[in-house]
Tab-separated table of C-alpha atoms in Angstrom:
chain	number	residue	atom	x	y	z
E	5	MET	CA	12.869	-10.075	22.901
E	6	THR	CA	13.830	-10.332	19.274
E	7	ALA	CA	11.522	-11.912	17.206
E	8	THR	CA	12.838	-15.093	15.142
E	9	ILE	CA	11.738	-17.886	13.280
E	10	SER	CA	13.397	-20.148	11.274
E	11	ASN	CA	13.374	-20.819	7.812
E	12	THR	CA	12.099	-24.020	8.699
E	13	ASP	CA	8.134	-23.085	10.595
E	14	ALA	CA	8.692	-21.345	6.925
E	15	ALA	CA	9.004	-24.132	5.119
E	16	GLN	CA	6.748	-26.192	6.388
E	17	THR	CA	2.836	-23.744	6.750
E	18	ILE	CA	4.770	-23.227	2.883
E	19	SER	CA	4.083	-27.068	2.694
E	20	ARG	CA	0.627	-27.737	3.777
E	21	LEU	CA	-1.137	-23.533	1.570
E	22	HIS	CA	-2.952	-25.099	-1.058
E	23	THR	CA	-1.107	-23.060	-4.697
E	24	ASP	CA	-4.295	-23.636	-7.774
E	25	LEU	CA	-5.832	-21.315	-8.617
E	26	PHE	CA	-9.552	-20.923	-6.054
E	27	ILE	CA	-13.029	-20.688	-8.225
E	28	ASP	CA	-16.345	-21.828	-6.944
E	29	GLY	CA	-14.783	-22.568	-3.983
E	30	GLN	CA	-12.143	-25.671	-4.882
E	31	TRP	CA	-8.706	-25.947	-5.393
E	32	ARG	CA	-7.858	-26.533	-8.684
E	33	PRO	CA	-4.928	-26.248	-11.243
E	34	ALA	CA	-4.840	-24.384	-14.177
E	35	THR	CA	-7.485	-25.066	-17.744
E	36	SER	CA	-3.500	-25.495	-18.316
E	37	GLY	CA	-1.603	-27.210	-15.667
E	38	ALA	CA	0.803	-24.211	-16.569
E	39	THR	CA	2.858	-23.697	-13.344
E	40	PHE	CA	5.618	-20.469	-11.908
E	41	THR	CA	7.613	-20.506	-8.728
E	42	VAL	CA	8.260	-18.371	-6.287
E	43	ASP	CA	11.761	-17.516	-4.736
E	44	ASN	CA	12.887	-16.267	-1.269
E	45	PRO	CA	14.413	-12.782	-1.938
E	46	ALA	CA	17.396	-13.345	0.783
E	47	THR	CA	18.751	-16.933	-1.225
E	48	GLY	CA	17.693	-16.483	-4.690
E	49	GLU	CA	15.896	-20.422	-3.740
E	50	PRO	CA	12.688	-21.963	-4.528
E	51	LEU	CA	9.573	-22.350	-2.056
E	52	ALA	CA	6.809	-22.626	-4.458
E	53	VAL	CA	5.445	-24.010	-7.623
E	54	VAL	CA	1.871	-22.257	-7.389
E	55	ALA	CA	-0.328	-22.494	-10.367
E	56	ASP	CA	-0.415	-20.043	-13.524
E	57	GLY	CA	-4.192	-18.963	-15.034
E	58	GLY	CA	-5.484	-17.693	-18.315
E	59	ALA	CA	-8.062	-16.439	-20.311
E	60	ASP	CA	-10.185	-19.927	-19.618
E	61	ASP	CA	-9.625	-19.751	-15.569
E	62	ALA	CA	-10.191	-15.857	-15.352
E	63	ARG	CA	-12.923	-16.252	-17.161
E	64	ALA	CA	-14.329	-18.611	-15.290
E	65	ALA	CA	-13.335	-16.733	-12.089
E	66	LEU	CA	-15.275	-13.846	-13.162
E	67	GLN	CA	-18.494	-15.894	-14.221
E	68	THR	CA	-18.399	-17.628	-10.645
E	69	ALA	CA	-18.931	-14.588	-9.458
E	70	ALA	CA	-21.014	-13.076	-11.742
E	71	ASP	CA	-23.419	-15.510	-11.014
E	72	ARG	CA	-22.761	-15.170	-7.640
E	73	GLN	CA	-23.827	-11.929	-7.303
E	74	ALA	CA	-27.153	-11.327	-6.053
E	75	GLU	CA	-27.897	-14.252	-3.344
E	76	TRP	CA	-24.255	-12.358	-1.835
E	77	ALA	CA	-26.105	-8.820	-2.277
E	78	ALA	CA	-28.941	-10.517	-0.393
E	79	THR	CA	-27.487	-11.734	2.715
E	80	SER	CA	-27.742	-9.595	5.684
E	81	PRO	CA	-24.889	-6.918	6.693
E	82	ARG	CA	-24.586	-8.458	10.129
E	83	SER	CA	-23.754	-11.918	8.422
E	84	ARG	CA	-21.446	-10.086	6.301
E	85	SER	CA	-20.029	-8.877	8.820
E	86	GLU	CA	-19.559	-11.131	11.396
E	87	ILE	CA	-17.443	-13.656	8.475
E	88	LEU	CA	-15.211	-11.012	8.423
E	89	TYR	CA	-15.396	-10.701	12.531
E	90	ARG	CA	-13.928	-14.649	12.353
E	91	ALA	CA	-11.351	-14.165	10.048
E	92	TYR	CA	-10.019	-11.140	11.601
E	93	GLN	CA	-9.869	-13.760	14.579
E	94	ILE	CA	-7.996	-16.298	13.168
E	95	ILE	CA	-5.270	-14.078	10.938
E	96	MET	CA	-4.683	-12.769	14.986
E	97	GLU	CA	-4.620	-16.192	16.230
E	98	ARG	CA	-1.781	-17.183	13.532
E	99	VAL	CA	0.386	-14.388	13.589
E	100	ASP	CA	3.440	-16.207	13.634
E	101	GLU	CA	2.536	-18.445	10.373
E	102	ILE	CA	1.374	-15.966	8.034
E	103	ALA	CA	4.570	-13.544	9.130
E	104	SER	CA	6.753	-16.838	8.576
E	105	VAL	CA	5.886	-17.069	4.833
E	106	MET	CA	5.400	-12.756	3.849
E	107	THR	CA	9.093	-13.025	4.815
E	108	ALA	CA	9.758	-15.714	3.085
E	109	GLU	CA	8.532	-14.916	-0.189
E	110	MET	CA	8.969	-11.564	0.359
E	111	GLY	CA	11.734	-10.672	2.211
E	112	LYS	CA	11.127	-8.195	4.883
E	113	PRO	CA	11.978	-8.904	8.389
E	114	PHE	CA	9.707	-10.798	10.595
E	115	ALA	CA	8.873	-8.841	13.517
E	116	GLU	CA	8.161	-6.195	10.442
E	117	ALA	CA	5.620	-8.793	9.700
E	118	LYS	CA	4.644	-9.956	12.554
E	119	GLY	CA	3.826	-5.990	12.636
E	120	GLU	CA	2.218	-5.826	9.064
E	121	VAL	CA	-0.183	-9.424	9.742
E	122	ALA	CA	-1.546	-6.859	12.241
E	123	TYR	CA	-2.428	-3.706	10.448
E	124	GLY	CA	-3.641	-6.044	8.088
E	125	ALA	CA	-6.419	-8.171	10.105
E	126	GLU	CA	-7.285	-4.634	11.533
E	127	PHE	CA	-8.710	-4.035	8.131
E	128	PHE	CA	-11.283	-7.295	8.625
E	129	ARG	CA	-12.618	-5.348	11.648
E	130	TRP	CA	-13.150	-2.707	10.913
E	131	PHE	CA	-14.578	-2.756	8.019
E	132	ALA	CA	-17.423	-5.623	9.971
E	133	GLU	CA	-17.805	-2.326	12.021
E	134	GLU	CA	-19.044	-1.377	8.749
E	135	ALA	CA	-20.777	-3.911	7.052
E	136	VAL	CA	-23.964	-2.560	9.301
E	137	ARG	CA	-23.416	1.056	9.452
E	138	ILE	CA	-24.214	1.415	5.627
E	139	GLY	CA	-27.328	3.922	5.797
E	140	GLY	CA	-29.448	5.736	3.456
E	141	ASP	CA	-31.624	8.868	3.577
E	142	HIS	CA	-35.075	9.792	3.532
E	143	THR	CA	-36.363	12.939	2.295
E	144	VAL	CA	-39.075	15.153	1.140
E	145	THR	CA	-39.833	16.589	-1.948
E	146	GLY	CA	-39.592	20.776	-1.380
E	147	ASP	CA	-43.606	20.771	-3.058
E	148	GLY	CA	-44.217	18.089	-0.870
E	149	ALA	CA	-45.302	15.848	-3.837
E	150	ASN	CA	-43.113	12.833	-3.607
E	151	ARG	CA	-40.428	11.309	-1.399
E	152	ILE	CA	-37.249	10.328	-1.992
E	153	VAL	CA	-36.266	7.283	-0.360
E	154	VAL	CA	-32.197	7.195	-0.752
E	155	SER	CA	-30.503	3.522	-0.473
E	156	LYS	CA	-27.265	2.139	-1.522
E	157	GLN	CA	-26.533	-0.910	-3.357
E	158	PRO	CA	-23.364	-3.446	-4.305
E	159	VAL	CA	-21.559	-1.898	-7.188
E	160	GLY	CA	-20.971	-5.842	-7.942
E	161	PRO	CA	-18.845	-7.700	-9.341
E	162	CYS	CA	-15.387	-6.766	-8.075
E	163	ILE	CA	-11.799	-6.587	-9.761
E	164	LEU	CA	-8.610	-6.794	-6.682
E	165	VAL	CA	-5.901	-6.432	-8.329
E	166	THR	CA	-2.869	-6.256	-5.706
E	167	PRO	CA	1.144	-5.186	-5.135
E	168	TRP	CA	3.528	-7.615	-3.890
E	169	ASN	CA	5.373	-5.364	-1.461
E	170	PHE	CA	2.276	-5.825	1.884
E	171	PRO	CA	1.596	-9.091	0.760
E	172	ILE	CA	-1.562	-9.201	3.027
E	173	ALA	CA	-2.667	-5.035	4.281
E	174	MET	CA	-3.026	-4.434	0.633
E	175	GLY	CA	-6.216	-7.875	0.409
E	176	THR	CA	-7.927	-7.309	3.632
E	177	ARG	CA	-7.884	-3.333	2.340
E	178	LYS	CA	-9.318	-4.450	-1.011
E	179	ILE	CA	-11.399	-7.367	0.396
E	180	GLY	CA	-12.568	-6.276	3.892
E	181	PRO	CA	-15.005	-3.265	2.066
E	182	ALA	CA	-15.787	-5.652	-1.088
E	183	VAL	CA	-16.777	-8.775	1.740
E	184	ALA	CA	-19.212	-5.839	4.272
E	185	ALA	CA	-20.729	-4.631	0.895
E	186	GLY	CA	-21.935	-7.427	-0.539
E	187	CYS	CA	-20.104	-7.895	-3.675
E	188	THR	CA	-18.647	-11.042	-4.986
E	189	MET	CA	-14.581	-10.598	-6.509
E	190	VAL	CA	-11.625	-11.651	-8.124
E	191	PHE	CA	-8.648	-11.386	-7.141
E	192	LYS	CA	-5.391	-11.504	-8.894
E	193	PRO	CA	-2.426	-11.531	-6.070
E	194	ALA	CA	0.882	-10.646	-7.629
E	195	GLU	CA	3.147	-12.830	-9.000
E	196	LEU	CA	6.132	-12.477	-6.614
E	197	THR	CA	4.126	-12.923	-3.481
E	198	PRO	CA	1.224	-14.705	-3.973
E	199	LEU	CA	1.251	-17.441	-1.086
E	200	THR	CA	0.872	-15.113	1.164
E	201	ALA	CA	-2.585	-13.733	-0.524
E	202	LEU	CA	-3.448	-17.695	-1.095
E	203	LEU	CA	-3.139	-18.252	2.499
E	204	LEU	CA	-5.205	-15.225	3.544
E	205	THR	CA	-8.031	-17.642	1.082
E	206	ASP	CA	-7.931	-20.336	3.168
E	207	ILE	CA	-8.031	-17.924	6.358
E	208	LEU	CA	-11.595	-16.586	4.494
E	209	THR	CA	-13.693	-19.931	3.641
E	210	GLU	CA	-12.262	-21.445	7.106
E	211	ALA	CA	-14.225	-18.324	8.475
E	212	GLY	CA	-17.371	-19.195	6.463
E	213	LEU	CA	-16.735	-17.011	3.814
E	214	PRO	CA	-19.397	-18.781	0.288
E	215	ASP	CA	-18.036	-20.196	-2.386
E	216	GLY	CA	-17.986	-18.236	-5.489
E	217	VAL	CA	-18.097	-14.924	-3.478
E	218	LEU	CA	-13.895	-14.197	-4.063
E	219	ASN	CA	-11.871	-16.284	-6.359
E	220	VAL	CA	-8.116	-16.263	-7.151
E	221	VAL	CA	-6.050	-16.782	-9.758
E	222	THR	CA	-2.468	-16.036	-9.858
E	223	THR	CA	-1.031	-15.533	-13.072
E	224	SER	CA	2.451	-15.139	-14.952
E	225	ASP	CA	1.115	-13.052	-17.386
E	226	PRO	CA	-1.471	-10.307	-15.414
E	227	GLY	CA	-2.459	-8.547	-18.408
E	228	THR	CA	-4.411	-10.705	-19.985
E	229	VAL	CA	-5.563	-12.420	-17.227
E	230	VAL	CA	-6.530	-8.697	-15.874
E	231	GLY	CA	-7.456	-7.372	-19.664
E	232	GLU	CA	-10.124	-10.305	-20.080
E	233	TRP	CA	-12.018	-9.757	-17.084
E	234	MET	CA	-11.268	-5.873	-18.058
E	235	THR	CA	-13.489	-6.322	-21.119
E	236	SER	CA	-15.593	-8.928	-19.994
E	237	GLY	CA	-18.499	-6.542	-18.915
E	238	LYS	CA	-19.367	-8.813	-15.793
E	239	ALA	CA	-16.523	-6.544	-13.738
E	240	ARG	CA	-18.619	-3.271	-12.007
E	241	LYS	CA	-15.638	-2.068	-10.275
E	242	VAL	CA	-11.602	-2.281	-10.560
E	243	SER	CA	-9.976	-1.872	-7.440
E	244	PHE	CA	-6.058	-1.511	-8.073
E	245	THR	CA	-2.780	-0.779	-6.049
E	246	GLY	CA	0.100	-0.223	-7.841
E	247	SER	CA	2.167	1.579	-10.832
E	248	THR	CA	0.951	4.655	-12.654
E	249	GLU	CA	1.781	3.272	-15.572
E	250	VAL	CA	-0.263	-0.287	-15.308
E	251	GLY	CA	-3.085	2.980	-13.681
E	252	LYS	CA	-3.244	3.891	-16.400
E	253	ILE	CA	-3.619	1.693	-19.152
E	254	LEU	CA	-6.090	0.193	-16.421
E	255	LEU	CA	-8.505	3.329	-16.835
E	256	GLY	CA	-7.865	3.082	-20.294
E	257	GLN	CA	-9.901	-0.222	-20.419
E	258	ALA	CA	-12.381	0.826	-17.438
E	259	ALA	CA	-13.414	4.113	-20.301
E	260	GLY	CA	-15.135	0.954	-22.337
E	261	THR	CA	-17.456	-0.379	-19.819
E	262	VAL	CA	-17.805	2.935	-17.813
E	263	MET	CA	-16.793	1.291	-15.071
E	264	ARG	CA	-16.538	2.096	-11.216
E	265	THR	CA	-11.867	2.206	-9.635
E	266	SER	CA	-10.319	2.936	-6.942
E	267	MET	CA	-6.495	3.319	-8.324
E	268	GLU	CA	-4.042	3.398	-4.568
E	269	LEU	CA	-0.868	4.649	-7.733
E	270	GLY	CA	2.265	5.354	-7.506
E	271	GLY	CA	4.343	7.859	-4.948
E	272	ASN	CA	7.836	10.690	-4.953
E	273	ALA	CA	6.805	11.809	-1.118
E	274	PRO	CA	8.376	14.517	-0.144
E	275	PHE	CA	10.071	14.890	3.452
E	276	ILE	CA	10.969	18.433	4.304
E	277	VAL	CA	12.003	18.898	7.691
E	278	CYS	CA	12.144	22.606	9.112
E	279	ALA	CA	15.479	25.368	10.266
E	280	ASP	CA	12.605	24.507	13.889
E	281	ALA	CA	12.312	21.248	13.594
E	282	ASP	CA	12.587	18.481	16.717
E	283	ILE	CA	16.127	16.723	15.006
E	284	ASP	CA	15.583	13.386	16.772
E	285	ARG	CA	12.550	13.859	16.173
E	286	ALA	CA	12.512	13.950	12.667
E	287	ILE	CA	15.209	10.805	12.748
E	288	ASP	CA	12.645	8.711	14.061
E	289	GLY	CA	9.968	9.527	11.094
E	290	VAL	CA	12.144	9.409	8.502
E	291	LEU	CA	13.849	6.260	9.509
E	292	VAL	CA	10.582	4.728	8.940
E	293	ALA	CA	9.319	6.737	6.393
E	294	LYS	CA	12.049	5.810	4.346
E	295	MET	CA	13.341	2.072	5.313
E	296	ARG	CA	9.526	0.263	6.885
E	297	ASN	CA	9.584	-2.379	4.385
E	298	MET	CA	12.934	-1.838	2.996
E	299	GLY	CA	12.461	1.091	1.337
E	300	GLN	CA	9.562	-0.341	-1.354
E	301	ALA	CA	6.695	1.234	-0.409
E	302	CYS	CA	4.728	3.979	-2.160
E	303	THR	CA	4.761	5.887	1.690
E	304	ALA	CA	7.920	5.378	1.474
E	305	ALA	CA	10.188	9.119	1.927
E	306	ASN	CA	11.975	9.510	-1.422
E	307	ARG	CA	13.256	12.921	-1.539
E	308	ILE	CA	14.164	14.460	2.004
E	309	PHE	CA	14.101	18.167	2.069
E	310	VAL	CA	16.001	19.430	4.814
E	311	HIS	CA	16.797	22.672	6.201
E	312	ARG	CA	20.147	24.348	5.217
E	313	ALA	CA	20.670	25.280	8.815
E	314	VAL	CA	19.730	21.792	10.267
E	315	LEU	CA	21.311	19.943	7.157
E	316	GLU	CA	24.905	18.541	9.322
E	317	GLU	CA	22.838	17.956	12.717
E	318	PHE	CA	20.519	15.539	10.504
E	319	THR	CA	22.953	14.745	7.300
E	320	SER	CA	24.893	13.103	10.565
E	321	LYS	CA	22.836	11.454	12.656
E	322	LEU	CA	21.613	9.679	9.676
E	323	GLY	CA	24.524	8.720	8.552
E	324	ALA	CA	24.789	7.198	12.049
E	325	ARG	CA	21.694	5.240	12.546
E	326	MET	CA	21.267	4.156	8.773
E	327	SER	CA	24.920	2.477	8.970
E	328	GLY	CA	24.388	0.817	12.090
E	329	LEU	CA	21.658	-1.330	10.145
E	330	VAL	CA	21.664	-5.315	10.060
E	331	VAL	CA	21.438	-6.198	7.031
E	332	GLY	CA	20.694	-9.759	6.746
E	333	ASP	CA	18.186	-12.722	5.916
E	334	GLY	CA	14.265	-11.950	6.780
E	335	SER	CA	14.004	-15.143	9.036
E	336	ARG	CA	17.079	-14.830	11.798
E	337	ASP	CA	17.190	-12.735	14.132
E	338	GLY	CA	18.306	-9.318	14.770
E	339	THR	CA	17.588	-8.385	11.441
E	340	GLN	CA	16.384	-4.961	10.451
E	341	VAL	CA	16.672	-4.796	6.850
E	342	GLY	CA	15.377	-7.132	4.438
E	343	PRO	CA	16.518	-8.023	0.403
E	344	LEU	CA	14.450	-6.133	-1.791
E	345	VAL	CA	12.092	-8.624	-4.096
E	346	GLU	CA	13.537	-8.757	-6.927
E	347	GLN	CA	17.442	-8.112	-9.320
E	348	LYS	CA	16.253	-5.780	-11.023
E	349	ALA	CA	15.072	-3.915	-7.616
E	350	VAL	CA	18.778	-3.229	-6.914
E	351	ASP	CA	19.587	-3.089	-10.580
E	352	LYS	CA	17.517	-0.670	-10.375
E	353	VAL	CA	19.018	1.024	-7.046
E	354	THR	CA	22.122	0.828	-8.028
E	355	THR	CA	21.623	3.066	-11.507
E	356	LEU	CA	19.863	5.529	-9.451
E	357	VAL	CA	22.554	5.861	-6.533
E	358	ALA	CA	25.255	6.259	-9.356
E	359	ASP	CA	23.467	8.576	-11.687
E	360	ALA	CA	22.560	10.818	-8.412
E	361	VAL	CA	26.810	10.875	-7.676
E	362	ASP	CA	27.746	11.852	-10.947
E	363	ARG	CA	25.557	14.672	-10.716
E	364	GLY	CA	27.564	15.968	-7.966
E	365	ALA	CA	25.915	14.069	-4.369
E	366	ARG	CA	28.034	12.164	-1.781
E	367	VAL	CA	27.241	8.744	-0.912
E	368	VAL	CA	27.624	9.056	3.629
E	369	CYS	CA	26.902	5.971	3.923
E	370	GLY	CA	26.375	2.212	2.043
E	371	GLY	CA	26.164	3.005	-1.656
E	372	GLU	CA	27.827	-0.524	-2.854
E	373	ARG	CA	25.384	-3.891	-3.120
E	374	PRO	CA	27.331	-6.474	-1.167
E	375	ASP	CA	28.770	-10.046	-3.248
E	376	GLY	CA	27.119	-13.236	-2.005
E	377	ALA	CA	22.999	-14.390	-2.284
E	378	GLY	CA	20.039	-12.533	-2.287
E	379	HIS	CA	19.142	-9.230	-3.352
E	380	PHE	CA	20.487	-7.705	-1.122
E	381	TYR	CA	21.350	-3.842	-0.946
E	382	PRO	CA	22.865	-1.335	2.319
E	383	PRO	CA	21.030	1.939	4.200
E	384	THR	CA	22.630	4.305	2.142
E	385	VAL	CA	22.559	7.786	2.515
E	386	ILE	CA	22.828	10.561	0.097
E	387	THR	CA	23.398	14.411	0.536
E	388	GLY	CA	23.871	17.184	-2.071
E	389	VAL	CA	21.553	15.629	-3.784
E	390	ASP	CA	20.986	17.597	-7.803
E	391	PRO	CA	16.868	18.163	-8.156
E	392	ALA	CA	17.279	17.219	-12.230
E	393	ALA	CA	18.641	13.851	-10.884
E	394	ASP	CA	16.645	10.544	-12.541
E	395	LEU	CA	16.065	9.524	-8.375
E	396	MET	CA	13.951	12.713	-7.786
E	397	HIS	CA	11.515	11.648	-10.418
E	398	THR	CA	10.653	8.231	-9.987
E	399	GLU	CA	10.329	5.964	-6.815
E	400	ILE	CA	13.616	5.021	-6.013
E	401	PHE	CA	12.159	2.017	-4.386
E	402	GLY	CA	15.058	0.982	-1.774
E	403	PRO	CA	16.793	1.969	1.346
E	404	VAL	CA	18.613	5.005	-0.019
E	405	ALA	CA	17.609	8.418	1.894
E	406	ALA	CA	18.741	10.995	-0.938
E	407	ILE	CA	18.543	14.779	1.104
E	408	ILE	CA	18.481	17.818	-0.975
E	409	PRO	CA	19.201	21.116	1.440
E	410	PHE	CA	16.251	23.625	1.068
E	411	GLY	CA	16.409	27.496	2.832
E	412	THR	CA	18.698	30.016	3.366
E	413	THR	CA	20.836	30.492	6.570
E	414	ASP	CA	23.363	34.105	8.290
E	415	SER	CA	26.401	33.324	8.734
E	416	ASP	CA	27.855	34.669	11.731
E	417	ASP	CA	31.650	36.349	12.419
E	418	ASP	CA	32.204	35.940	15.142
E	419	SER	CA	31.173	32.228	15.134
E	420	SER	CA	31.018	28.761	13.598
E	421	ASP	CA	27.080	28.309	14.346
E	422	SER	CA	24.733	29.020	11.467
E	423	VAL	CA	20.987	30.748	12.917
E	424	VAL	CA	18.164	30.521	11.503
E	425	SER	CA	17.013	33.611	7.938
E	426	ASP	CA	15.000	35.876	9.018
E	427	ASN	CA	13.550	35.418	6.102
E	428	ALA	CA	11.368	32.321	6.545
E	429	SER	CA	8.497	32.806	4.321
E	430	ALA	CA	10.315	32.102	1.541
E	431	ASP	CA	12.433	29.177	2.185
E	432	ASP	CA	8.672	28.065	2.990
E	433	ALA	CA	8.346	28.655	-0.846
E	434	GLU	CA	11.370	27.124	-1.735
E	435	VAL	CA	10.820	23.550	-0.708
E	436	LEU	CA	6.582	23.918	-1.296
E	437	ARG	CA	7.795	24.561	-4.676
E	438	LEU	CA	10.260	22.014	-4.918
E	439	ALA	CA	8.110	19.253	-3.140
E	440	ASN	CA	5.020	19.563	-5.801
E	441	ASP	CA	7.884	19.876	-8.503
E	442	THR	CA	6.568	16.552	-9.564
E	443	PRO	CA	3.362	14.555	-11.204
E	444	TRP	CA	2.258	12.411	-7.860
E	445	GLY	CA	0.705	13.258	-4.677
E	446	LEU	CA	0.056	10.189	-2.514
E	447	VAL	CA	1.601	11.903	0.587
E	448	GLY	CA	3.992	14.060	2.484
E	449	TYR	CA	6.219	14.369	5.615
E	450	LEU	CA	6.305	17.212	7.426
E	451	PHE	CA	8.763	17.732	10.838
E	452	THR	CA	8.647	21.348	12.189
E	453	GLN	CA	7.695	22.978	15.701
E	454	ASP	CA	5.649	25.413	14.513
E	455	ILE	CA	1.606	24.906	14.767
E	456	ASP	CA	1.191	27.665	12.349
E	457	ARG	CA	4.243	26.511	9.800
E	458	ALA	CA	2.490	23.057	9.903
E	459	ASP	CA	-1.258	24.301	9.418
E	460	ARG	CA	0.255	26.493	6.372
E	461	LEU	CA	2.349	24.311	4.266
E	462	SER	CA	-0.138	20.625	4.984
E	463	ASP	CA	-2.596	23.227	3.383
E	464	GLN	CA	-0.707	23.800	-0.256
E	465	LEU	CA	1.537	20.078	-0.612
E	466	GLN	CA	-0.250	18.109	-3.799
E	467	VAL	CA	-1.081	15.487	-2.309
E	468	GLY	CA	-3.596	13.214	-0.400
E	469	MET	CA	-2.353	12.586	2.988
E	470	VAL	CA	0.075	14.516	4.854
E	471	GLY	CA	2.038	13.384	8.069
E	472	VAL	CA	3.625	15.794	11.098
E	473	ASN	CA	5.758	14.933	12.719
E	474	THR	CA	5.436	11.573	12.079
E	475	GLY	CA	6.852	8.965	9.673
E	476	LEU	CA	3.283	6.577	9.848
E	477	VAL	CA	0.189	7.527	8.306
E	478	SER	CA	-1.850	4.194	6.608
E	479	ASN	CA	-4.160	3.317	9.713
E	480	PRO	CA	-7.391	1.550	8.826
E	481	ALA	CA	-9.497	3.958	10.630
E	482	ALA	CA	-7.802	6.561	7.525
E	483	PRO	CA	-9.236	7.471	4.858
E	484	PHE	CA	-5.729	6.563	2.497
E	485	GLY	CA	-5.237	7.536	-1.208
E	486	GLY	CA	-3.799	10.917	-3.217
E	487	ILE	CA	-4.258	12.911	-6.262
E	488	LYS	CA	-2.839	13.450	-9.244
E	489	GLN	CA	-0.914	10.822	-10.839
E	490	SER	CA	-1.569	8.856	-7.939
E	491	GLY	CA	-4.791	7.983	-7.620
E	492	LEU	CA	-8.764	8.242	-7.472
E	493	GLY	CA	-10.824	7.001	-4.897
E	494	ARG	CA	-10.138	6.270	-1.005
E	495	GLU	CA	-8.927	2.599	0.960
E	496	GLY	CA	-10.383	2.521	4.429
E	497	GLY	CA	-12.092	4.705	7.181
E	498	ARG	CA	-15.913	5.770	7.063
E	499	LEU	CA	-14.617	6.067	3.403
E	500	GLY	CA	-13.087	2.956	2.274
E	501	ILE	CA	-16.666	1.192	1.783
E	502	GLU	CA	-19.292	3.975	-0.434
E	503	GLU	CA	-16.111	2.673	-2.723
E	504	PHE	CA	-17.960	-0.762	-3.140
E	505	LEU	CA	-21.575	1.267	-3.503
E	506	ASP	CA	-24.410	2.587	-5.795
E	507	ILE	CA	-26.462	5.156	-5.009
E	508	LYS	CA	-30.201	4.876	-5.396
E	509	TYR	CA	-33.002	6.803	-5.329
E	510	VAL	CA	-37.113	5.743	-4.999
E	511	ALA	CA	-39.061	8.478	-5.169
E	512	ARG	CA	-43.092	8.290	-4.446
E	513	PRO	CA	-45.901	9.770	-4.807
E	514	ILE	CA	-46.935	10.973	-1.143
E	515	ALA	CA	-50.847	10.054	-0.405
E	516	LYS	CA	-53.546	13.083	0.066
E	517	ARG	CA	-55.168	12.933	3.194
């Protein structure tokens, strides 16, 4: 049965939302009285008016977090675990409601929004379980004179900054480990999609999170608000998901107070289809890796490298699947591809495709923005992309599959069929060179039926995560993160909570008997 939700249902939920700032357990307007409007990207119509916080509000939020830190850190791991688990249960009871808000403000199809809600909730369940497993160590020095007791303590007040593309999952992925570790928080959700985050704040309050532990400042001026937090000296950690450009600014600011940092930054994911790949499986995989969230994900397959031996088959099948996807308002029954989040995103994708075509690429399907309301761009496949094209060196963040051929083939004079070149190692070396030719290193995807090749290429891809014969790597149980200019630290998995903990050891002499 196809999932659907009416715009009326979403409007009713949004009309009940708190849209002020949330500081010390109280909803309050911005000190200046300023507000900003949140629009529906499918229609361009306004959805809600939200408080527009400024520097005074930022200071008040962080001071509250600092004042509440010691008391919150002293709570038992079990009590923090139970709050997270209750929040998980509430989210799962209200999946449709939360998804309807997400679809309205961000645009993703309702069925996909429901999937994100369930995925986001899992971070609360995961970290509810991790909260009671924060460990330590006990050793004796080599000379037998001292005991060393190692413990882990909450790092302190944390700055959480999330992007617009996964409005609930990015929040739960940061709030979950912070709560589990015993850290207070100041939280700035993205200005394009703050409504889901405000709904999440209500849910945490309902679950029993004490006043002042989570403080939320919505703003249209993130530089001022986050800058105030970063330079205050009161925050001890920043966790940011967003562009590499902004991440570098925050890293520079964090250096001023030697603040702990977690940075999940940009990506330029290679998707490699080897000559021996199961093509139907690769098509399924690339549709997930490319079209999740309309291509608006840091994990999206940005550069699709296809071996020439299977290029024609892969391109034909992908074009047929992409051109058959249903584009429309995410709240409508049957929609598979929603709008992009804003007009700037449509303009960027249009420019990148035009540049690739100017450099010799061929459009297989899509490639032209439709008329009418909303920020729509059609599912697009282009092939024969020049490695110098602009979309090879930036995140596309749209529903555009860019295919780049690699490798060599031998042709039989008596047959039109192509067979794979014996020089497979040279083909692997070529695609590795192309895939690694980027300053980013978040994730890569690899499709092959040769386990030795899978291991070899996985080891040599310069990324933090590799999907082998799968187009989905995100999971709360896995340590999500990249290398190079794609970030620092990990979110999720057993390592996720460690980002919010400091290590302390106490040495004391062993009494002589």
